[in-house]
Amino acid sequence: MAVLFGAYALLVMPPNRLRSVRFPLILLLSAVLVVGWQLIPLPSSLWHELPGRALIGHTDALLGWSDLWRPAAMSPAGAWNVLFSLFVPIAALLLFAAVDPSDRKVLLLIWLAVAFASSILGLMQLLGPPDGPLYSYAVTNGGVSVGLFSNANHQSAFLATSIPVATLWGYRRPERRKSRWLAALAAALLFALVAILTGSRSGIVLTALALILAALTLGGQFTKKAYSAASTAGTSGNLAVTAKRRLGLIASGLIVLLLVVAGSLMASLQNVGGLEAGGYDWTAELRFEALPTILQLIGTYWPIGSGAGSFAAVYKIAEPTSLLSNTYLNQAHNDWIQIVLEHGLLGLVLLAAFVIMVLRAGLHTLRQHRGVLLNRITILAPPAMFAVASVLDYPLRTPILQVLLICWVVVMQQQDSTSSSRRPLGKDGLRQ
């Protein structure tokens, strides 16, 4: 299906439109090549010489399979799954490129609509049974607010990153819609509440930071209006200072109130067995206990890597007996490390290229002469927050977050393109 949508985008796309997405597209196609070569069957003599394959080589010798050809990936099924999953962000990127650059800010509404749907679904899941029909996946965190995802950490990371998106939407063209400021604030508080109710500790930290940024950004707009009104009345000094103080108190009070209420609700759910029944956060400590073993595996398979989608398989080979249990570690819960483990040197190069691309667009956004500085910082918040969340989990392995992030990077790239530099920069820091 993704291939069909991508082909359609190429057919309807105006000439030279691919230039605006060339860097993200090149990186995604490079990722396809990196995963694709891992699926090419290799002769046994070459395969057995690859790093980390010695144990299987000895097993082949015992079984008489010395002439068996294999792909470089330790888990071919997992590599095929990763390869096919890459077509989803590629198709989304092509469709986004087909949209006129002036209309790409519809991404704000799409992002907020998905976040709102996931928030409401997450609240309904808390009210329903742990194994109820509101959960979309068989393997999930039952009894926990996971929304459209199967993992509560992914839900919390997504909703936390949605807070700055709501902030940007609320700041756009405030003179046309006075109620937008309040709607953005309400959306930010809803996202924060549901994110905290997931119980994800990393999500709670990200949510608190996002709320502070939202309060400063939306509050700056409120203070500016108060200052303008005070200037008109001829009492700009005293009233502006008073407005700023009141704003700070209101923002601080809202954040503290939200954290207290959410913490109380979460504690109540734990007391009645709501979160404990799900048992979803057992990896909170295991991910740290397994880290030395994972780092050792990087050295074992370097520089080729173990292959895409192979973490669960290769970790079982080296898993310490002290960490054995009736559950298993499906991912490294640190995507930065897992990419290097599975893809080796090529994965590290792609990762560095992606970081450089985002940083380049981000630095250009910060250096813009027009637009409020806080708003320009807010534009950088979603990719930065996903980067932090990926240190403790793997949110960007979900297709929906891959699509949203890659399209957001395109918007940031649009800020840095020569063609877009001719369009004026709005107060929100986005191109008009």
GROMACS .gro file of C-alpha atoms in nm:
model
  432
    1MET     CA    1   0.000   0.000   0.000
    2ALA     CA    2   0.281   0.242   0.087
    3VAL     CA    3   0.449   0.170  -0.248
    4LEU     CA    4   0.125   0.256  -0.430
    5PHE     CA    5   0.088   0.584  -0.242
    6GLY     CA    6   0.451   0.668  -0.313
    7ALA     CA    7   0.406   0.597  -0.683
    8TYR     CA    8   0.095   0.816  -0.689
    9ALA     CA    9   0.290   1.101  -0.529
   10LEU     CA   10   0.559   1.077  -0.794
   11LEU     CA   11   0.297   1.088  -1.070
   12VAL     CA   12   0.116   1.399  -0.944
   13MET     CA   13   0.420   1.581  -0.809
   14PRO     CA   14   0.514   1.903  -0.992
   15PRO     CA   15   0.863   1.917  -1.149
   16ASN     CA   16   1.155   1.997  -0.916
   17ARG     CA   17   0.937   1.946  -0.607
   18LEU     CA   18   1.167   1.664  -0.491
   19ARG     CA   19   1.439   1.921  -0.427
   20SER     CA   20   1.265   2.032  -0.109
   21VAL     CA   21   1.287   1.680   0.039
   22ARG     CA   22   1.607   1.558  -0.124
   23PHE     CA   23   1.814   1.522   0.193
   24PRO     CA   24   1.558   1.323   0.399
   25LEU     CA   25   1.477   1.115   0.089
   26ILE     CA   26   1.843   1.034   0.026
   27LEU     CA   27   1.883   0.923   0.388
   28LEU     CA   28   1.575   0.700   0.374
   29LEU     CA   29   1.682   0.543   0.044
   30SER     CA   30   2.028   0.490   0.190
   31ALA     CA   31   1.866   0.311   0.484
   32VAL     CA   32   1.685   0.085   0.236
   33LEU     CA   33   2.019  -0.001   0.074
   34VAL     CA   34   2.182  -0.070   0.411
   35VAL     CA   35   1.904  -0.309   0.510
   36GLY     CA   36   1.881  -0.454   0.159
   37TRP     CA   37   2.242  -0.568   0.142
   38GLN     CA   38   2.194  -0.751   0.472
   39LEU     CA   39   1.939  -0.975   0.295
   40ILE     CA   40   2.170  -1.081   0.012
   41PRO     CA   41   2.263  -1.451   0.057
   42LEU     CA   42   2.635  -1.501   0.117
   43PRO     CA   43   2.841  -1.818   0.070
   44SER     CA   44   2.911  -2.000   0.394
   45SER     CA   45   3.285  -1.940   0.372
   46LEU     CA   46   3.226  -1.564   0.368
   47TRP     CA   47   2.933  -1.566   0.611
   48HIS     CA   48   3.126  -1.754   0.879
   49GLU     CA   49   3.401  -1.492   0.864
   50LEU     CA   50   3.163  -1.210   0.956
   51PRO     CA   51   3.197  -1.081   1.313
   52GLY     CA   52   2.983  -1.260   1.572
   53ARG     CA   53   2.902  -1.565   1.357
   54ALA     CA   54   3.156  -1.808   1.504
   55LEU     CA   55   2.907  -1.990   1.731
   56ILE     CA   56   2.670  -2.057   1.442
   57GLY     CA   57   2.968  -2.163   1.230
   58HIS     CA   58   3.056  -2.433   1.485
   59THR     CA   59   2.693  -2.545   1.493
   60ASP     CA   60   2.685  -2.569   1.113
   61ALA     CA   61   2.996  -2.786   1.119
   62LEU     CA   62   2.837  -3.026   1.367
   63LEU     CA   63   2.517  -3.049   1.165
   64GLY     CA   64   2.689  -3.080   0.830
   65TRP     CA   65   2.558  -2.747   0.702
   66SER     CA   66   2.895  -2.603   0.608
   67ASP     CA   67   2.780  -2.516   0.254
   68LEU     CA   68   2.462  -2.331   0.357
   69TRP     CA   69   2.423  -1.980   0.215
   70ARG     CA   70   2.277  -1.716   0.449
   71PRO     CA   71   2.205  -1.340   0.445
   72ALA     CA   72   2.423  -1.124   0.666
   73ALA     CA   73   2.129  -1.042   0.895
   74MET     CA   74   2.114  -1.270   1.198
   75SER     CA   75   1.733  -1.254   1.180
   76PRO     CA   76   1.628  -1.245   0.813
   77ALA     CA   77   1.259  -1.223   0.900
   78GLY     CA   78   1.326  -0.920   1.118
   79ALA     CA   79   1.534  -0.759   0.842
   80TRP     CA   80   1.255  -0.808   0.587
   81ASN     CA   81   1.012  -0.649   0.830
   82VAL     CA   82   1.239  -0.347   0.874
   83LEU     CA   83   1.291  -0.319   0.497
   84PHE     CA   84   0.918  -0.312   0.422
   85SER     CA   85   0.850  -0.073   0.711
   86LEU     CA   86   1.086   0.185   0.555
   87PHE     CA   87   0.847   0.229   0.262
   88VAL     CA   88   0.594   0.393   0.496
   89PRO     CA   89   0.802   0.706   0.578
   90ILE     CA   90   0.927   0.716   0.217
   91ALA     CA   91   0.570   0.722   0.085
   92ALA     CA   92   0.471   0.984   0.343
   93LEU     CA   93   0.771   1.197   0.247
   94LEU     CA   94   0.680   1.180  -0.123
   95LEU     CA   95   0.317   1.269  -0.053
   96PHE     CA   96   0.428   1.558   0.165
   97ALA     CA   97   0.660   1.678  -0.111
   98ALA     CA   98   0.368   1.675  -0.354
   99VAL     CA   99   0.186   1.927  -0.135
  100ASP     CA  100   0.250   2.293  -0.207
  101PRO     CA  101   0.503   2.431   0.044
  102SER     CA  102   0.261   2.702   0.150
  103ASP     CA  103   0.009   2.434   0.251
  104ARG     CA  104   0.247   2.210   0.443
  105LYS     CA  105   0.162   2.370   0.774
  106VAL     CA  106  -0.150   2.153   0.768
  107LEU     CA  107   0.090   1.911   0.939
  108LEU     CA  108   0.015   2.101   1.262
  109LEU     CA  109  -0.354   2.011   1.240
  110ILE     CA  110  -0.285   1.651   1.141
  111TRP     CA  111  -0.040   1.607   1.429
  112LEU     CA  112  -0.284   1.759   1.678
  113ALA     CA  113  -0.575   1.552   1.548
  114VAL     CA  114  -0.377   1.230   1.595
  115ALA     CA  115  -0.264   1.340   1.942
  116PHE     CA  116  -0.619   1.429   2.044
  117ALA     CA  117  -0.751   1.093   1.922
  118SER     CA  118  -0.475   0.906   2.106
  119SER     CA  119  -0.541   1.106   2.424
  120ILE     CA  120  -0.916   1.039   2.427
  121LEU     CA  121  -0.861   0.671   2.347
  122GLY     CA  122  -0.603   0.652   2.626
  123LEU     CA  123  -0.847   0.794   2.881
  124MET     CA  124  -1.114   0.546   2.770
  125GLN     CA  125  -0.865   0.262   2.806
  126LEU     CA  126  -0.805   0.358   3.168
  127LEU     CA  127  -1.179   0.334   3.234
  128GLY     CA  128  -1.215  -0.004   3.062
  129PRO     CA  129  -1.086  -0.355   3.131
  130PRO     CA  130  -0.713  -0.427   3.084
  131ASP     CA  131  -0.786  -0.672   2.800
  132GLY     CA  132  -1.076  -0.478   2.651
  133PRO     CA  133  -1.150  -0.406   2.283
  134LEU     CA  134  -1.001  -0.055   2.303
  135TYR     CA  135  -0.650  -0.200   2.281
  136SER     CA  136  -0.543  -0.241   1.918
  137TYR     CA  137  -0.258  -0.487   1.973
  138ALA     CA  138  -0.239  -0.837   2.120
  139VAL     CA  139   0.094  -0.760   2.289
  140THR     CA  140   0.036  -0.437   2.475
  141ASN     CA  141   0.039  -0.271   2.818
  142GLY     CA  142  -0.303  -0.376   2.941
  143GLY     CA  143  -0.466  -0.151   3.198
  144VAL     CA  144  -0.252   0.144   3.092
  145SER     CA  145  -0.317   0.443   2.868
  146VAL     CA  146  -0.142   0.348   2.543
  147GLY     CA  147  -0.378   0.525   2.301
  148LEU     CA  148  -0.306   0.436   1.940
  149PHE     CA  149   0.015   0.257   2.037
  150SER     CA  150   0.100  -0.072   2.204
  151ASN     CA  151   0.354   0.081   2.441
  152ALA     CA  152   0.281   0.337   2.713
  153ASN     CA  153   0.623   0.495   2.671
  154HIS     CA  154   0.546   0.567   2.306
  155GLN     CA  155   0.216   0.726   2.403
  156SER     CA  156   0.379   0.953   2.660
  157ALA     CA  157   0.665   1.054   2.427
  158PHE     CA  158   0.424   1.136   2.146
  159LEU     CA  159   0.190   1.342   2.365
  160ALA     CA  160   0.482   1.527   2.525
  161THR     CA  161   0.612   1.625   2.181
  162SER     CA  162   0.258   1.729   2.084
  163ILE     CA  163   0.258   2.004   2.345
  164PRO     CA  164   0.500   2.231   2.153
  165VAL     CA  165   0.306   2.153   1.834
  166ALA     CA  166  -0.011   2.278   2.004
  167THR     CA  167   0.182   2.582   2.118
  168LEU     CA  168   0.286   2.669   1.765
  169TRP     CA  169  -0.068   2.622   1.640
  170GLY     CA  170  -0.201   2.848   1.913
  171TYR     CA  171   0.045   3.122   1.826
  172ARG     CA  172  -0.030   3.126   1.454
  173ARG     CA  173  -0.225   3.434   1.343
  174PRO     CA  174  -0.368   3.520   1.688
  175GLU     CA  175  -0.525   3.834   1.547
  176ARG     CA  176  -0.761   3.621   1.338
  177ARG     CA  177  -0.873   3.372   1.603
  178LYS     CA  178  -0.868   3.497   1.959
  179SER     CA  179  -0.998   3.166   2.090
  180ARG     CA  180  -0.703   2.975   1.944
  181TRP     CA  181  -0.481   3.065   2.239
  182LEU     CA  182  -0.723   2.904   2.485
  183ALA     CA  183  -0.776   2.602   2.259
  184ALA     CA  184  -0.400   2.547   2.237
  185LEU     CA  185  -0.364   2.576   2.613
  186ALA     CA  186  -0.647   2.327   2.669
  187ALA     CA  187  -0.493   2.084   2.420
  188ALA     CA  188  -0.151   2.114   2.584
  189LEU     CA  189  -0.299   2.042   2.927
  190LEU     CA  190  -0.493   1.743   2.793
  191PHE     CA  191  -0.182   1.598   2.629
  192ALA     CA  192   0.017   1.656   2.946
  193LEU     CA  193  -0.241   1.493   3.170
  194VAL     CA  194  -0.269   1.178   2.959
  195ALA     CA  195   0.110   1.159   2.911
  196ILE     CA  196   0.165   1.168   3.286
  197LEU     CA  197  -0.108   0.911   3.345
  198THR     CA  198   0.088   0.659   3.141
  199GLY     CA  199   0.332   0.640   3.432
  200SER     CA  200   0.634   0.672   3.202
  201ARG     CA  201   0.908   0.848   3.395
  202SER     CA  202   1.083   0.974   3.085
  203GLY     CA  203   0.746   1.093   2.955
  204ILE     CA  204   0.681   1.285   3.275
  205VAL     CA  205   1.016   1.466   3.247
  206LEU     CA  206   0.957   1.552   2.881
  207THR     CA  207   0.604   1.668   2.960
  208ALA     CA  208   0.724   1.900   3.236
  209LEU     CA  209   0.982   2.056   3.003
  210ALA     CA  210   0.726   2.091   2.725
  211LEU     CA  211   0.478   2.259   2.963
  212ILE     CA  212   0.737   2.513   3.070
  213LEU     CA  213   0.816   2.594   2.707
  214ALA     CA  214   0.444   2.618   2.626
  215ALA     CA  215   0.380   2.848   2.921
  216LEU     CA  216   0.664   3.078   2.816
  217THR     CA  217   0.559   3.085   2.450
  218LEU     CA  218   0.183   3.125   2.494
  219GLY     CA  219   0.243   3.352   2.791
  220GLY     CA  220   0.468   3.571   2.581
  221GLN     CA  221   0.180   3.628   2.343
  222PHE     CA  222  -0.052   3.712   2.635
  223THR     CA  223   0.202   3.953   2.785
  224LYS     CA  224   0.257   4.120   2.451
  225LYS     CA  225  -0.114   4.187   2.418
  226ALA     CA  226  -0.128   4.323   2.772
  227TYR     CA  227   0.170   4.546   2.703
  228SER     CA  228   0.010   4.679   2.385
  229ALA     CA  229  -0.311   4.755   2.571
  230ALA     CA  230  -0.119   4.922   2.849
  231SER     CA  231   0.077   5.133   2.600
  232THR     CA  232  -0.246   5.252   2.445
  233ALA     CA  233  -0.374   5.351   2.790
  234GLY     CA  234  -0.045   5.527   2.873
  235THR     CA  235   0.044   5.302   3.168
  236SER     CA  236   0.273   5.057   2.992
  237GLY     CA  237   0.535   5.022   3.264
  238ASN     CA  238   0.333   4.916   3.568
  239LEU     CA  239   0.068   4.717   3.384
  240ALA     CA  240   0.319   4.527   3.173
  241VAL     CA  241   0.519   4.424   3.480
  242THR     CA  242   0.199   4.324   3.660
  243ALA     CA  243   0.088   4.120   3.358
  244LYS     CA  244   0.419   3.937   3.347
  245ARG     CA  245   0.406   3.856   3.718
  246ARG     CA  246   0.050   3.732   3.697
  247LEU     CA  247   0.133   3.528   3.393
  248GLY     CA  248   0.424   3.362   3.569
  249LEU     CA  249   0.209   3.278   3.869
  250ILE     CA  250  -0.071   3.142   3.653
  251ALA     CA  251   0.164   2.929   3.440
  252SER     CA  252   0.348   2.793   3.744
  253GLY     CA  253   0.023   2.720   3.921
  254LEU     CA  254  -0.118   2.533   3.622
  255ILE     CA  255   0.191   2.319   3.588
  256VAL     CA  256   0.207   2.234   3.958
  257LEU     CA  257  -0.167   2.163   3.970
  258LEU     CA  258  -0.147   1.937   3.667
  259LEU     CA  259   0.146   1.740   3.809
  260VAL     CA  260  -0.021   1.700   4.148
  261VAL     CA  261  -0.355   1.590   4.005
  262ALA     CA  262  -0.195   1.352   3.756
  263GLY     CA  263   0.034   1.208   4.021
  264SER     CA  264  -0.258   1.152   4.254
  265LEU     CA  265  -0.461   0.981   3.984
  266MET     CA  266  -0.168   0.762   3.888
  267ALA     CA  267  -0.110   0.667   4.251
  268SER     CA  268  -0.477   0.581   4.286
  269LEU     CA  269  -0.463   0.357   3.982
  270GLN     CA  270  -0.158   0.182   4.121
  271ASN     CA  271  -0.331   0.125   4.451
  272VAL     CA  272  -0.626  -0.046   4.286
  273GLY     CA  273  -0.393  -0.249   4.068
  274GLY     CA  274  -0.453  -0.055   3.746
  275LEU     CA  275  -0.090  -0.004   3.651
  276GLU     CA  276   0.049  -0.298   3.839
  277ALA     CA  277  -0.189  -0.534   3.663
  278GLY     CA  278  -0.041  -0.427   3.332
  279GLY     CA  279   0.308  -0.492   3.460
  280TYR     CA  280   0.430  -0.288   3.170
  281ASP     CA  281   0.726  -0.115   3.326
  282TRP     CA  282   0.929  -0.424   3.414
  283THR     CA  283   1.196  -0.317   3.165
  284ALA     CA  284   1.256   0.009   3.355
  285GLU     CA  285   1.538  -0.156   3.550
  286LEU     CA  286   1.621  -0.440   3.310
  287ARG     CA  287   1.712  -0.198   3.033
  288PHE     CA  288   1.990  -0.061   3.253
  289GLU     CA  289   2.102  -0.400   3.378
  290ALA     CA  290   2.126  -0.526   3.021
  291LEU     CA  291   2.322  -0.224   2.898
  292PRO     CA  292   2.672  -0.370   2.958
  293THR     CA  293   2.578  -0.681   2.763
  294ILE     CA  294   2.437  -0.472   2.477
  295LEU     CA  295   2.755  -0.263   2.461
  296GLN     CA  296   2.956  -0.585   2.451
  297LEU     CA  297   2.741  -0.707   2.161
  298ILE     CA  298   2.827  -0.393   1.964
  299GLY     CA  299   3.193  -0.490   1.984
  300THR     CA  300   3.111  -0.850   1.894
  301TYR     CA  301   2.935  -0.761   1.569
  302TRP     CA  302   3.133  -0.450   1.477
  303PRO     CA  303   3.174  -0.319   1.208
  304ILE     CA  304   2.914  -0.516   1.007
  305GLY     CA  305   2.639  -0.526   1.268
  306SER     CA  306   2.404  -0.807   1.357
  307GLY     CA  307   2.145  -0.708   1.097
  308ALA     CA  308   1.820  -0.514   1.104
  309GLY     CA  309   1.556  -0.642   1.342
  310SER     CA  310   1.791  -0.892   1.505
  311PHE     CA  311   1.829  -0.748   1.854
  312ALA     CA  312   1.598  -0.993   2.032
  313ALA     CA  313   1.773  -1.289   1.868
  314VAL     CA  314   2.133  -1.184   1.932
  315TYR     CA  315   2.062  -1.066   2.286
  316LYS     CA  316   1.937  -1.413   2.378
  317ILE     CA  317   2.273  -1.556   2.273
  318ALA     CA  318   2.464  -1.334   2.517
  319GLU     CA  319   2.198  -1.280   2.785
  320PRO     CA  320   2.344  -1.330   3.135
  321THR     CA  321   2.186  -1.607   3.339
  322SER     CA  322   2.125  -1.357   3.619
  323LEU     CA  323   1.881  -1.168   3.393
  324LEU     CA  324   1.685  -1.470   3.272
  325SER     CA  325   1.311  -1.451   3.340
  326ASN     CA  326   0.977  -1.550   3.189
  327THR     CA  327   0.983  -1.234   2.976
  328TYR     CA  328   1.223  -1.116   2.709
  329LEU     CA  329   1.384  -0.791   2.600
  330ASN     CA  330   1.236  -0.720   2.257
  331GLN     CA  331   1.442  -0.405   2.193
  332ALA     CA  332   1.747  -0.242   2.347
  333HIS     CA  333   1.530   0.046   2.476
  334ASN     CA  334   1.799   0.279   2.345
  335ASP     CA  335   1.762   0.334   1.973
  336TRP     CA  336   2.092   0.518   1.943
  337ILE     CA  337   2.277   0.210   2.064
  338GLN     CA  338   2.056  -0.042   1.886
  339ILE     CA  339   2.110   0.119   1.546
  340VAL     CA  340   2.485   0.083   1.589
  341LEU     CA  341   2.447  -0.276   1.711
  342GLU     CA  342   2.229  -0.387   1.421
  343HIS     CA  343   2.381  -0.182   1.138
  344GLY     CA  344   2.740  -0.134   1.248
  345LEU     CA  345   2.952   0.133   1.084
  346LEU     CA  346   2.700   0.207   0.808
  347GLY     CA  347   2.428   0.263   1.065
  348LEU     CA  348   2.652   0.500   1.258
  349VAL     CA  349   2.720   0.699   0.940
  350LEU     CA  350   2.349   0.725   0.857
  351LEU     CA  351   2.270   0.825   1.214
  352ALA     CA  352   2.535   1.097   1.207
  353ALA     CA  353   2.407   1.224   0.871
  354PHE     CA  354   2.052   1.250   1.002
  355VAL     CA  355   2.164   1.436   1.314
  356ILE     CA  356   2.372   1.677   1.105
  357MET     CA  357   2.076   1.740   0.873
  358VAL     CA  358   1.843   1.822   1.163
  359LEU     CA  359   2.103   2.036   1.340
  360ARG     CA  360   2.175   2.231   1.023
  361ALA     CA  361   1.807   2.311   0.972
  362GLY     CA  362   1.769   2.388   1.342
  363LEU     CA  363   2.061   2.629   1.354
  364HIS     CA  364   1.929   2.811   1.049
  365THR     CA  365   1.588   2.842   1.216
  366LEU     CA  366   1.744   2.990   1.528
  367ARG     CA  367   1.941   3.244   1.324
  368GLN     CA  368   1.635   3.386   1.150
  369HIS     CA  369   1.609   3.760   1.208
  370ARG     CA  370   1.230   3.760   1.212
  371GLY     CA  371   0.997   3.566   1.437
  372VAL     CA  372   0.993   3.532   1.813
  373LEU     CA  373   1.295   3.342   1.948
  374LEU     CA  374   1.085   3.120   2.176
  375ASN     CA  375   0.873   3.014   1.881
  376ARG     CA  376   1.183   2.924   1.682
  377ILE     CA  377   1.302   2.717   1.976
  378THR     CA  378   0.960   2.550   1.992
  379ILE     CA  379   0.996   2.439   1.629
  380LEU     CA  380   1.306   2.245   1.731
  381ALA     CA  381   1.138   2.085   2.033
  382PRO     CA  382   0.970   1.779   1.870
  383PRO     CA  383   1.285   1.629   1.711
  384ALA     CA  384   1.490   1.716   2.019
  385MET     CA  385   1.237   1.548   2.249
  386PHE     CA  386   1.222   1.238   2.030
  387ALA     CA  387   1.601   1.224   2.042
  388VAL     CA  388   1.591   1.227   2.422
  389ALA     CA  389   1.307   0.972   2.436
  390SER     CA  390   1.508   0.740   2.209
  391VAL     CA  391   1.777   0.717   2.475
  392LEU     CA  392   1.541   0.522   2.700
  393ASP     CA  393   1.302   0.366   2.448
  394TYR     CA  394   1.227   0.323   2.079
  395PRO     CA  395   0.937   0.557   1.989
  396LEU     CA  396   1.057   0.617   1.633
  397ARG     CA  397   1.019   0.249   1.545
  398THR     CA  398   0.645   0.311   1.522
  399PRO     CA  399   0.532   0.405   1.168
  400ILE     CA  400   0.306   0.692   1.274
  401LEU     CA  401   0.586   0.870   1.461
  402GLN     CA  402   0.830   0.808   1.177
  403VAL     CA  403   0.587   0.978   0.938
  404LEU     CA  404   0.521   1.275   1.164
  405LEU     CA  405   0.889   1.333   1.241
  406ILE     CA  406   1.010   1.306   0.882
  407CYS     CA  407   0.742   1.554   0.769
  408TRP     CA  408   0.838   1.787   1.054
  409VAL     CA  409   1.199   1.774   0.941
  410VAL     CA  410   1.082   1.871   0.593
  411VAL     CA  411   0.915   2.179   0.741
  412MET     CA  412   1.242   2.263   0.913
  413GLN     CA  413   1.428   2.202   0.587
  414GLN     CA  414   1.184   2.437   0.417
  415GLN     CA  415   1.313   2.708   0.650
  416ASP     CA  416   1.660   2.641   0.517
  417SER     CA  417   1.585   2.622   0.146
  418THR     CA  418   1.675   2.895  -0.099
  419SER     CA  419   1.333   2.892  -0.257
  420SER     CA  420   1.153   2.935   0.071
  421SER     CA  421   1.383   3.215   0.186
  422ARG     CA  422   1.193   3.449  -0.041
  423ARG     CA  423   0.873   3.396   0.154
  424PRO     CA  424   0.827   3.604   0.469
  425LEU     CA  425   0.879   3.449   0.809
  426GLY     CA  426   0.574   3.464   1.036
  427LYS     CA  427   0.570   3.552   1.404
  428ASP     CA  428   0.556   3.183   1.483
  429GLY     CA  429   0.887   3.124   1.307
  430LEU     CA  430   0.731   2.928   1.019
  431ARG     CA  431   0.731   3.030   0.654
  432GLN     CA  432   0.409   3.188   0.534
   0.00000   0.00000   0.00000
